[in-house]
């Protein structure tokens, strides 16, 4: 049904006496999270049909502000950013839709969904009543919500609920800000059910809930305790688990988090018992394509999230129906008594093969060929250079180490490869790093290639800047007079990639290409034996990061990115080339580790 501009009526979902109702009848929301921004649009319908076949009646999605407004005032709602088409496709599949517009979403997404141009602004205070922040959120809502409100159930659309902010109780206690977000949604025409979502602790519920707005919980276990806590605080409200963490995401350098189908199905059955509602987080995880993976920060250590967002979900990253899918399908069918929908067919895969790699330009010459310079007495941050993600190549005018000198970088966010006179000298990690420089009293050319490994998406360091935020010292002396080359990898065109590949100079790292022919359409998985760390493009689309640190060793390539016939891979390798790239028929996300996340 196409939504109509009729005058809105009351919300489709209501509640009273501890019971959730849909159009006045008892109802359980059996939802699953699927992020349109993590799934190729050519697969939206396929994945939604898989959610419906699991027994779900609703899909929920965040809306990532930075995905639609990467530069101030430049909004995109076409192609991959066509949120309206995603919502209507869900309706055609027979699913209700829950929209979570933030403005902050977390989601292990870069910067928690907030635009870098906003958070890099000097003095900005996020997720609070700070007037300049509210002004920007208001401008964004003015653009976004007129696209969402006509899709509400009261106007014939599938949108049945809208979330107010996201897990605010684990961040701050600015009640006026939460009220402002609620009122901003209502003033712009949101008439369906409003709700908040927070971890099931007194502290988090104190900070994140609002009177008159349904309070829901996010959890991975102990659903009975969460339900009991909510009942003591919200008499008459139904129990809704807004996020049931049936799996977990991965960081580079850790093991691959999994959760057994038996454990997850047991908790799901506990939630839906006696009419409880739930949203599986995620039902289908998808992929952090490009540079959209976020990062966490714990115990003074940055934890960048991997390219895959499979999250051991019931519908795998490539659409496969896992044992968890079948366990959940049986659980939901038993709870509702409804016969399950037919299972969709498996998707085709490309034939496996090894593809030889042809090295192109060396690392520094290739990067220089595709970048312009900015000069400053001091090193500038990504924000000061107008860059949200990617790399910056910093070069100091000749510095003079004498003998064995210590190089120290303060405020390094996140990782720097150090070069002296064009030769690799070492790697520095985040915050404060140092290494020894060898010098014979002669000036040397000092270069640092700094990588943004993902902006922090959760906690008090949300919005923290990238690049060199402090200074660079050789022994006691600060190095001055810098030349910087911003490298926005996610904005490079086919011409940019060609210039980089064709640049003069060779090396053990840099740009390389691999070519393969595809007969027909199909998904595939790339792996990079012998390579170290880098980025890969397929037919000029930035697929994402790879890193031999693991746990992930394959990158998923959805069929719509594969052209019939000739295909080209371009690799930007930061450390050392391998000889070939392999196409495989199954993913390798690393050594598994059973993991269940829950608030204590």
Coordinates of C-alpha atoms in Angstrom, one line a residue:
X1 CA 0.0 0.0 0.0
X2 CA 1.3 3.5 -0.9
X3 CA 1.0 5.9 2.1
X4 CA -1.5 8.7 1.7
X5 CA -1.4 12.2 3.1
X6 CA -4.5 11.7 5.1
X7 CA -4.8 13.4 8.5
X8 CA -2.9 11.3 11.0
X9 CA -5.0 9.2 13.5
X10 CA -3.9 7.7 16.8
X11 CA -0.8 5.5 17.0
X12 CA -1.3 1.9 15.7
X13 CA 0.7 0.5 18.6
X14 CA -0.6 1.3 22.1
X15 CA -0.4 -0.3 25.5
X16 CA -2.4 -0.5 28.7
X17 CA -2.4 -2.8 31.7
X18 CA 0.9 -4.3 30.8
X19 CA -0.2 -5.3 27.4
X20 CA 1.0 -4.1 23.9
X21 CA -1.8 -3.7 21.4
X22 CA -1.9 -3.2 17.6
X23 CA -5.1 -1.5 16.4
X24 CA -6.6 -2.4 19.8
X25 CA -5.7 -6.1 19.8
X26 CA -3.1 -7.9 21.8
X27 CA 0.2 -7.9 19.9
X28 CA 3.8 -9.0 20.2
X29 CA 6.4 -7.1 18.3
X30 CA 8.7 -9.8 16.9
X31 CA 11.3 -7.6 15.2
X32 CA 14.8 -7.9 13.8
X33 CA 17.4 -5.2 13.2
X34 CA 18.7 -4.8 9.7
X35 CA 20.6 -1.7 8.7
X36 CA 19.9 -0.5 5.2
X37 CA 23.3 1.2 5.2
X38 CA 25.1 -2.1 5.8
X39 CA 23.3 -4.1 3.0
X40 CA 23.6 -3.4 -0.7
X41 CA 20.3 -2.0 -2.0
X42 CA 20.2 -4.9 -4.5
X43 CA 19.8 -7.2 -1.6
X44 CA 17.4 -5.3 0.6
X45 CA 14.3 -7.3 -0.5
X46 CA 16.1 -10.6 -0.3
X47 CA 17.3 -10.0 3.3
X48 CA 13.9 -8.7 4.4
X49 CA 12.2 -11.8 3.0
X50 CA 14.6 -13.9 5.1
X51 CA 13.6 -12.0 8.2
X52 CA 10.0 -12.6 7.5
X53 CA 10.7 -16.3 6.9
X54 CA 12.2 -16.5 10.3
X55 CA 8.8 -15.6 11.8
X56 CA 9.4 -11.9 12.4
X57 CA 6.6 -9.3 11.9
X58 CA 8.7 -6.2 12.1
X59 CA 12.1 -4.8 11.0
X60 CA 13.9 -2.0 12.8
X61 CA 16.6 0.2 11.5
X62 CA 18.8 3.0 12.7
X63 CA 19.1 6.1 10.5
X64 CA 22.8 7.1 10.2
X65 CA 23.0 10.9 10.0
X66 CA 26.5 10.8 8.6
X67 CA 25.6 8.4 5.9
X68 CA 23.2 11.0 4.5
X69 CA 25.0 14.2 5.2
X70 CA 28.7 13.6 4.8
X71 CA 29.3 17.3 4.1
X72 CA 27.3 20.1 5.7
X73 CA 24.1 20.8 3.8
X74 CA 24.7 18.1 1.2
X75 CA 22.0 15.5 1.8
X76 CA 21.6 12.2 -0.1
X77 CA 18.4 10.2 -0.1
X78 CA 18.9 8.3 -3.4
X79 CA 20.5 5.0 -4.2
X80 CA 22.0 3.4 -1.1
X81 CA 20.7 6.3 1.0
X82 CA 17.1 5.9 -0.2
X83 CA 15.6 5.2 3.2
X84 CA 12.0 5.6 1.9
X85 CA 12.5 2.8 -0.6
X86 CA 13.9 0.6 2.1
X87 CA 10.8 1.2 4.3
X88 CA 8.4 0.6 1.5
X89 CA 10.2 -2.5 0.5
X90 CA 9.7 -3.8 4.0
X91 CA 6.0 -3.0 3.8
X92 CA 5.8 -5.0 0.5
X93 CA 7.4 -7.9 2.3
X94 CA 4.7 -7.8 5.0
X95 CA 6.8 -6.3 7.8
X96 CA 6.1 -3.4 10.1
X97 CA 8.9 -0.9 10.5
X98 CA 10.5 0.7 13.6
X99 CA 12.7 3.7 12.9
X100 CA 15.5 4.8 15.2
X101 CA 16.6 8.3 14.0
X102 CA 19.0 9.1 16.8
X103 CA 20.5 11.6 16.2
X104 CA 23.1 9.4 17.9
X105 CA 22.8 5.6 17.1
X106 CA 26.0 3.9 18.3
X107 CA 25.6 0.7 16.2
X108 CA 29.4 0.2 16.1
X109 CA 29.1 2.7 13.2
X110 CA 31.7 5.4 12.6
X111 CA 31.2 8.3 15.1
X112 CA 28.0 6.7 16.3
X113 CA 26.3 8.1 13.2
X114 CA 27.1 11.7 14.0
X115 CA 28.8 13.6 11.1
X116 CA 32.5 14.3 11.5
X117 CA 32.1 17.8 10.3
X118 CA 29.8 18.4 13.4
X119 CA 31.9 16.6 16.0
X120 CA 35.2 18.1 14.7
X121 CA 33.8 21.6 15.3
X122 CA 35.8 23.3 18.1
X123 CA 33.9 23.5 21.3
X124 CA 31.1 21.2 20.2
X125 CA 29.2 19.5 23.0
X126 CA 27.3 16.4 21.9
X127 CA 24.1 14.8 23.1
X128 CA 23.2 17.7 25.4
X129 CA 21.2 20.9 25.6
X130 CA 24.2 22.8 24.1
X131 CA 22.5 25.2 21.7
X132 CA 24.8 24.8 18.7
X133 CA 24.4 21.0 18.8
X134 CA 20.6 21.3 19.0
X135 CA 20.5 23.7 16.1
X136 CA 22.3 21.2 13.9
X137 CA 20.0 18.3 15.0
X138 CA 17.0 20.5 14.3
X139 CA 18.2 21.2 10.8
X140 CA 18.8 17.5 10.2
X141 CA 15.4 16.5 11.5
X142 CA 13.8 19.2 9.3
X143 CA 15.3 17.3 6.3
X144 CA 14.8 13.8 7.5
X145 CA 11.4 13.6 9.2
X146 CA 9.3 14.9 6.3
X147 CA 10.5 11.7 4.5
X148 CA 9.6 9.5 7.5
X149 CA 6.3 10.9 8.8
X150 CA 4.3 10.1 5.6
X151 CA 5.3 6.5 6.0
X152 CA 3.7 6.1 9.4
X153 CA 0.9 3.6 9.9
X154 CA -1.6 6.4 10.4
X155 CA -1.0 7.4 6.8
X156 CA -1.0 3.9 5.3
X157 CA 2.7 3.2 5.7
X158 CA 4.5 0.6 7.8
X159 CA 6.2 2.7 10.4
X160 CA 4.7 1.8 13.8
X161 CA 7.2 3.2 16.3
X162 CA 10.0 5.7 16.6
X163 CA 12.8 5.7 19.1
X164 CA 13.8 8.8 21.1
X165 CA 17.7 9.1 21.0
X166 CA 19.5 5.8 21.8
X167 CA 20.7 4.3 25.1
X168 CA 21.2 7.8 26.5
X169 CA 21.2 6.5 30.1
X170 CA 24.7 5.1 29.6
X171 CA 26.0 8.4 28.4
X172 CA 24.5 11.4 30.2
X173 CA 21.8 12.8 32.5
X174 CA 20.6 15.8 30.6
X175 CA 16.8 15.3 30.9
X176 CA 16.1 18.6 29.1
X177 CA 18.0 17.2 26.1
X178 CA 15.9 14.0 26.0
X179 CA 12.7 16.0 26.3
X180 CA 13.9 18.3 23.5
X181 CA 14.5 15.3 21.2
X182 CA 11.1 13.9 22.0
X183 CA 9.4 17.2 21.3
X184 CA 11.4 17.7 18.1
X185 CA 10.0 14.4 16.8
X186 CA 6.4 15.2 17.8
X187 CA 6.6 18.8 16.4
X188 CA 7.7 17.4 13.1
X189 CA 4.7 15.1 12.8
X190 CA 5.7 11.8 14.5
X191 CA 2.4 10.4 15.8
X192 CA 3.2 6.7 16.3
X193 CA 4.5 5.0 19.4
X194 CA 7.5 6.7 21.0
X195 CA 10.0 4.7 23.1
X196 CA 13.4 4.9 24.7
X197 CA 15.9 2.0 24.9
X198 CA 18.5 1.6 27.7
X199 CA 20.4 -1.1 29.5
X200 CA 18.4 -2.7 32.3
X201 CA 20.1 -1.0 35.3
X202 CA 18.8 1.6 37.7
X203 CA 21.5 4.0 36.6
X204 CA 20.8 3.7 32.9
X205 CA 17.1 3.8 33.2
X206 CA 17.4 6.9 35.4
X207 CA 19.3 8.8 32.7
X208 CA 17.6 7.5 29.6
X209 CA 13.8 7.3 30.2
X210 CA 11.1 9.9 30.0
X211 CA 7.7 10.1 31.6
X212 CA 4.9 9.1 29.2
X213 CA 7.3 7.4 26.8
X214 CA 7.5 3.6 26.7
X215 CA 10.7 2.4 28.4
X216 CA 12.4 -0.6 26.9
X217 CA 15.5 -2.6 27.6
X218 CA 18.6 -3.7 25.7
X219 CA 20.2 -6.9 26.8
X220 CA 21.9 -10.2 26.0
X221 CA 20.7 -12.3 28.9
X222 CA 18.8 -12.2 32.2
X223 CA 15.6 -11.1 30.5
X224 CA 13.5 -12.0 33.6
X225 CA 15.5 -9.6 35.7
X226 CA 15.2 -6.9 33.2
X227 CA 11.4 -7.4 33.0
X228 CA 11.1 -7.3 36.8
X229 CA 13.1 -4.1 37.0
X230 CA 11.0 -2.4 34.4
X231 CA 7.8 -3.5 36.1
X232 CA 8.9 -1.9 39.4
X233 CA 9.5 1.4 37.6
X234 CA 6.8 1.4 34.9
X235 CA 3.6 -0.1 36.2
X236 CA 1.3 -0.9 33.3
X237 CA 3.9 -0.9 30.6
X238 CA 4.5 -4.1 28.5
X239 CA 8.0 -5.7 28.5
X240 CA 9.8 -4.9 25.3
X241 CA 13.4 -5.9 24.7
X242 CA 14.4 -3.3 22.1
X243 CA 17.7 -5.1 21.4
X244 CA 18.3 -8.7 22.2
X245 CA 22.0 -9.3 21.6
X246 CA 22.0 -12.8 20.1
X247 CA 25.6 -12.4 18.9
X248 CA 28.3 -9.7 19.1
X249 CA 30.6 -7.7 16.8
X250 CA 34.4 -8.1 16.5
X251 CA 37.4 -5.9 16.9
X252 CA 40.7 -6.2 15.0
X253 CA 43.1 -8.3 17.0
X254 CA 40.5 -10.1 19.0
X255 CA 38.8 -13.5 18.4
X256 CA 35.6 -13.9 16.5
X257 CA 32.6 -13.5 18.8
X258 CA 29.9 -16.1 18.5
X259 CA 26.9 -17.3 20.6
X260 CA 25.5 -20.8 20.4
X261 CA 22.0 -21.2 18.8
X262 CA 20.9 -23.1 21.9
X263 CA 21.9 -20.3 24.3
X264 CA 20.4 -17.6 22.1
X265 CA 17.1 -19.4 21.5
X266 CA 16.7 -20.1 25.2
X267 CA 16.9 -16.4 26.0
X268 CA 14.6 -15.5 23.1
X269 CA 12.0 -18.0 24.4
X270 CA 12.3 -16.3 27.8
X271 CA 11.7 -12.9 26.4
X272 CA 8.6 -13.8 24.3
X273 CA 7.0 -15.8 27.1
X274 CA 3.7 -14.3 28.3
X275 CA 3.6 -11.8 25.5
X276 CA 6.9 -10.0 25.7
X277 CA 8.1 -8.2 22.6
X278 CA 11.6 -8.3 21.1
X279 CA 14.0 -7.1 18.5
X280 CA 16.9 -9.4 17.5
X281 CA 20.1 -7.3 17.4
X282 CA 21.0 -8.0 14.7
X283 CA 18.7 -10.3 12.7
X284 CA 21.0 -9.6 9.7
X285 CA 24.2 -7.8 10.5
X286 CA 25.6 -6.8 7.1
X287 CA 28.9 -5.2 6.3
X288 CA 30.8 -2.0 7.3
X289 CA 31.6 -1.2 3.7
X290 CA 34.2 1.4 2.9
X291 CA 35.4 3.2 6.0
X292 CA 32.2 3.1 8.0
X293 CA 33.3 0.8 10.8
X294 CA 33.5 2.5 14.1
X295 CA 35.7 1.8 17.2
X296 CA 35.4 1.4 20.9
X297 CA 37.8 2.5 23.6
X298 CA 38.4 0.6 26.8
X299 CA 41.3 0.6 29.4
X300 CA 43.2 3.3 27.4
X301 CA 43.2 1.2 24.2
X302 CA 41.4 1.9 20.9
X303 CA 39.4 -1.1 19.6
X304 CA 38.7 -0.7 15.9
X305 CA 35.8 -2.7 14.6
X306 CA 36.3 -5.1 11.7
X307 CA 34.8 -4.7 8.2
X308 CA 32.3 -7.5 8.7
X309 CA 29.3 -6.9 10.8
X310 CA 28.1 -10.5 10.6
X311 CA 27.8 -10.5 14.4
X312 CA 26.9 -14.2 14.4
X313 CA 23.4 -13.2 13.4
X314 CA 20.7 -15.7 12.4
X315 CA 20.9 -14.4 8.8
X316 CA 24.6 -14.3 8.0
X317 CA 26.5 -11.5 6.3
X318 CA 26.0 -13.1 2.9
X319 CA 22.4 -14.1 3.6
X320 CA 22.9 -17.7 4.6
X321 CA 20.4 -19.2 7.0
X322 CA 22.4 -20.3 10.0
X323 CA 21.5 -22.9 12.7
X324 CA 20.5 -19.9 14.9
X325 CA 18.0 -18.9 12.2
X326 CA 16.3 -22.3 12.3
X327 CA 16.4 -22.3 16.1
X328 CA 14.8 -18.9 16.3
X329 CA 12.2 -19.8 13.6
X330 CA 11.1 -22.8 15.7
X331 CA 11.0 -20.7 18.9
X332 CA 8.9 -18.0 17.3
X333 CA 6.6 -20.4 15.6
X334 CA 6.0 -22.2 19.0
X335 CA 5.4 -18.9 20.7
X336 CA 2.9 -17.5 18.2
X337 CA 1.3 -20.7 16.8
X338 CA 1.6 -19.2 13.3
X339 CA 2.9 -21.4 10.5
X340 CA 6.3 -20.2 9.2
X341 CA 6.7 -18.7 5.8
X342 CA 8.5 -20.8 3.1
X343 CA 12.3 -20.6 3.2
X344 CA 14.0 -18.5 0.5
X345 CA 16.5 -20.1 -1.8
X346 CA 20.3 -19.9 -1.3
X347 CA 22.1 -17.3 -3.3
X348 CA 24.6 -18.2 -6.1
X349 CA 28.4 -17.9 -5.5
X350 CA 31.2 -17.3 -7.9
X351 CA 33.6 -20.2 -8.5
X352 CA 36.7 -20.2 -6.3
X353 CA 40.0 -19.2 -7.8
X354 CA 43.4 -17.6 -7.2
X355 CA 44.1 -14.3 -9.0
X356 CA 47.6 -13.0 -9.5
X357 CA 48.4 -9.5 -8.3
X358 CA 50.3 -7.0 -10.4
X359 CA 52.2 -4.4 -8.3
X360 CA 51.9 -0.8 -9.4
X361 CA 53.3 2.3 -7.7
X362 CA 55.1 2.3 -4.4
X363 CA 53.3 3.5 -1.3
X364 CA 54.5 7.1 -1.0
X365 CA 54.8 7.9 -4.7
X366 CA 51.2 6.6 -5.3
X367 CA 49.8 8.6 -2.4
X368 CA 51.5 11.7 -3.5
X369 CA 50.2 11.3 -7.1
X370 CA 46.6 11.5 -5.9
X371 CA 46.7 14.3 -3.3
X372 CA 47.2 18.0 -2.9
X373 CA 49.3 19.6 -0.1
X374 CA 48.4 21.8 2.8
X375 CA 51.1 23.6 4.8
X376 CA 51.2 24.7 8.4
X377 CA 53.7 25.4 11.1
X378 CA 52.1 22.7 13.2
X379 CA 50.5 19.3 12.2
X380 CA 46.8 19.7 11.5
X381 CA 44.1 17.2 12.6
X382 CA 41.8 15.5 10.2
X383 CA 39.0 17.9 11.1
X384 CA 41.2 20.9 10.4
X385 CA 42.0 19.4 7.0
X386 CA 38.3 18.9 6.3
X387 CA 38.7 15.1 6.3
X388 CA 36.4 12.7 8.0
X389 CA 38.2 9.4 7.4
X390 CA 41.0 7.8 5.5
X391 CA 44.7 8.8 5.7
X392 CA 46.9 11.8 6.1
X393 CA 50.5 11.9 5.0
X394 CA 52.4 14.3 7.2
X395 CA 55.9 15.5 6.2
X396 CA 58.2 17.7 8.2
X397 CA 60.7 20.0 6.7
X398 CA 64.2 18.5 7.3
X399 CA 64.6 17.5 11.0
X400 CA 68.0 16.9 12.5
X401 CA 68.4 13.8 14.7
X402 CA 71.8 13.5 16.3
X403 CA 72.9 10.0 16.9
X404 CA 70.2 7.8 18.3
X405 CA 67.2 10.2 18.9
X406 CA 63.8 9.5 20.2
X407 CA 60.8 10.5 18.1
X408 CA 57.6 11.1 20.1
X409 CA 54.1 11.8 18.8
X410 CA 51.5 13.0 21.3
X411 CA 47.8 12.9 20.6
X412 CA 48.2 10.3 17.8
X413 CA 44.8 9.1 16.6
X414 CA 45.2 6.4 15.5
X415 CA 48.2 4.7 13.9
X416 CA 51.2 6.1 12.1
X417 CA 53.8 4.5 9.8
X418 CA 57.0 6.4 10.1
X419 CA 59.4 7.0 7.2
X420 CA 62.8 8.5 7.2
X421 CA 64.1 9.6 3.8
X422 CA 61.4 7.5 2.2
X423 CA 62.4 4.3 4.1
X424 CA 60.1 2.6 6.7
X425 CA 61.3 3.2 10.2
X426 CA 58.5 1.8 12.4
X427 CA 54.9 2.0 13.4
X428 CA 53.4 4.1 16.3
X429 CA 50.1 3.3 17.9
X430 CA 47.5 5.6 19.4
X431 CA 47.8 8.5 21.9
X432 CA 51.5 8.6 22.6
X433 CA 54.1 6.6 20.7
X434 CA 57.8 6.8 20.4
X435 CA 60.6 5.1 18.5
X436 CA 64.3 5.6 17.9
X437 CA 65.6 7.5 14.9
X438 CA 69.1 6.9 13.7
X439 CA 70.9 10.1 12.5
X440 CA 74.4 11.1 11.7
X441 CA 73.9 14.8 12.2
X442 CA 72.5 15.3 8.7
X443 CA 69.0 16.6 8.0
X444 CA 66.4 13.9 7.2
X445 CA 63.0 13.9 5.6
X446 CA 60.4 12.8 8.2
X447 CA 57.0 11.5 7.1
X448 CA 54.2 10.0 9.1
X449 CA 51.3 8.2 7.3
X450 CA 48.4 8.5 9.9
X451 CA 45.4 6.2 9.6
X452 CA 42.0 6.9 11.1
X453 CA 41.0 3.4 12.1
X454 CA 37.4 4.3 12.9
X455 CA 35.8 7.1 15.0
X456 CA 34.7 6.1 18.5
X457 CA 31.0 5.2 18.6
X458 CA 30.2 4.7 22.3
X459 CA 31.1 6.3 25.6
X460 CA 32.5 9.6 26.8
X461 CA 35.1 9.8 24.0
X462 CA 32.4 9.9 21.3
X463 CA 33.4 12.6 18.7
X464 CA 37.1 12.6 19.5
X465 CA 39.2 13.9 16.6
X466 CA 41.7 12.1 14.3
X467 CA 45.2 12.7 13.1
X468 CA 48.0 14.3 15.1
X469 CA 46.2 16.2 17.8
X470 CA 49.4 17.2 19.8
X471 CA 52.9 17.5 18.4
X472 CA 55.9 15.6 17.1
X473 CA 59.2 15.8 19.0
X474 CA 62.7 14.8 18.2
X475 CA 64.1 14.4 21.7
X476 CA 63.0 17.7 23.4
X477 CA 62.4 19.7 20.3
X478 CA 59.0 20.0 18.5
X479 CA 59.2 19.6 14.8
X480 CA 57.7 22.5 12.8
X481 CA 56.8 23.5 9.3
X482 CA 54.6 20.6 8.1
X483 CA 53.3 19.7 4.6
X484 CA 50.2 17.5 4.8
X485 CA 48.4 15.4 2.1
X486 CA 44.8 14.5 3.0
X487 CA 43.8 11.2 1.5
X488 CA 40.0 10.7 1.4
X489 CA 40.0 7.1 0.2
X490 CA 36.2 6.9 0.3
X491 CA 35.9 9.8 -2.2
X492 CA 38.5 8.6 -4.7
X493 CA 37.2 8.2 -8.2
X494 CA 38.2 5.8 -11.0
X495 CA 40.6 8.5 -12.3
X496 CA 42.1 8.9 -8.8
X497 CA 42.8 5.2 -8.5
X498 CA 44.3 5.1 -12.0
X499 CA 46.7 8.0 -11.2
X500 CA 47.8 6.3 -8.0
X501 CA 48.4 3.0 -9.7
X502 CA 50.3 4.6 -12.5
X503 CA 52.6 6.7 -10.4
X504 CA 56.4 6.3 -10.7
X505 CA 58.3 4.3 -8.2
X506 CA 58.1 0.8 -6.8
X507 CA 58.2 -0.8 -3.4
X508 CA 57.2 -3.7 -1.2
X509 CA 54.0 -1.8 -0.4
X510 CA 51.7 0.6 -2.3
X511 CA 49.1 0.1 -5.1
X512 CA 48.5 -3.2 -6.9
X513 CA 45.8 -4.6 -9.2
X514 CA 44.2 -8.0 -9.8
X515 CA 41.7 -9.0 -12.4
X516 CA 39.2 -11.8 -12.8
X517 CA 36.3 -12.7 -15.1
X518 CA 32.8 -13.5 -13.7
X519 CA 30.5 -15.8 -15.5
X520 CA 27.0 -14.8 -14.4
X521 CA 26.1 -13.2 -11.0
X522 CA 27.1 -14.4 -7.6
X523 CA 28.6 -13.4 -4.3
X524 CA 32.2 -14.1 -3.4
X525 CA 34.7 -13.7 -0.5
X526 CA 38.2 -12.2 -1.0
X527 CA 41.2 -13.1 1.0
X528 CA 44.7 -11.8 0.8
X529 CA 47.4 -14.3 1.6
X530 CA 50.8 -12.8 2.2
X531 CA 49.4 -9.2 2.5
X532 CA 49.6 -7.2 5.6
X533 CA 47.2 -4.3 6.1
X534 CA 45.3 -2.2 3.6
X535 CA 42.2 -1.4 1.6
X536 CA 40.6 -2.9 -1.4
X537 CA 38.4 -1.6 -4.2
X538 CA 36.3 -3.7 -6.6
X539 CA 35.5 -1.9 -9.8
X540 CA 36.2 1.4 -8.1
X541 CA 33.9 0.7 -5.1
X542 CA 35.8 0.8 -1.7
X543 CA 34.9 -2.5 -0.2
X544 CA 36.7 -2.1 3.1
X545 CA 39.8 -2.8 5.2
X546 CA 41.8 -6.0 5.5
X547 CA 44.4 -6.7 8.1
X548 CA 46.4 -9.9 8.8
X549 CA 45.9 -9.2 12.5
X550 CA 42.5 -10.8 12.2
X551 CA 40.2 -12.2 13.3
X552 CA 38.5 -11.6 9.9
X553 CA 40.5 -12.9 6.9
X554 CA 37.9 -12.7 4.1
X555 CA 35.9 -9.7 2.9
X556 CA 32.4 -10.3 1.6
X557 CA 31.6 -9.1 -2.0
X558 CA 27.9 -8.9 -2.7
X559 CA 26.8 -9.9 -6.2
X560 CA 25.6 -6.5 -7.3
X561 CA 29.2 -5.2 -7.0
X562 CA 30.5 -7.9 -9.4
X563 CA 30.2 -7.0 -13.1
X564 CA 29.4 -9.7 -15.7
X565 CA 32.8 -10.4 -17.4
X566 CA 35.9 -8.4 -16.5
X567 CA 36.4 -7.2 -12.9
X568 CA 39.3 -5.3 -11.4
X569 CA 40.5 -5.2 -7.8
X570 CA 42.7 -2.3 -6.6
X571 CA 44.7 -2.8 -3.4
X572 CA 46.3 -0.1 -1.3
X573 CA 48.7 -2.2 0.8
X574 CA 50.4 -0.4 3.7
X575 CA 52.9 -3.0 4.7
X576 CA 53.9 -5.7 2.3
X577 CA 52.4 -7.2 -0.9
X578 CA 51.4 -10.8 -1.4
X579 CA 51.4 -12.6 -4.8
X580 CA 47.7 -13.3 -5.2
X581 CA 44.2 -12.7 -4.1
X582 CA 41.8 -15.6 -3.6
X583 CA 38.1 -15.8 -4.3
X584 CA 36.4 -18.2 -1.9
X585 CA 32.9 -19.6 -1.5
X586 CA 32.6 -19.2 2.2
X587 CA 33.6 -16.6 4.9
X588 CA 36.5 -16.9 7.3
X589 CA 35.8 -14.6 10.2
X590 CA 38.3 -16.0 12.6
X591 CA 38.7 -18.4 15.5
X592 CA 35.4 -18.4 17.3
X593 CA 34.9 -17.5 21.0
X594 CA 31.6 -17.9 22.8
X595 CA 30.5 -14.5 24.0
X596 CA 27.4 -13.3 25.8
X597 CA 27.1 -9.6 26.6
X598 CA 24.9 -8.3 29.4
X599 CA 24.9 -5.4 31.8
X600 CA 25.6 -6.5 35.4

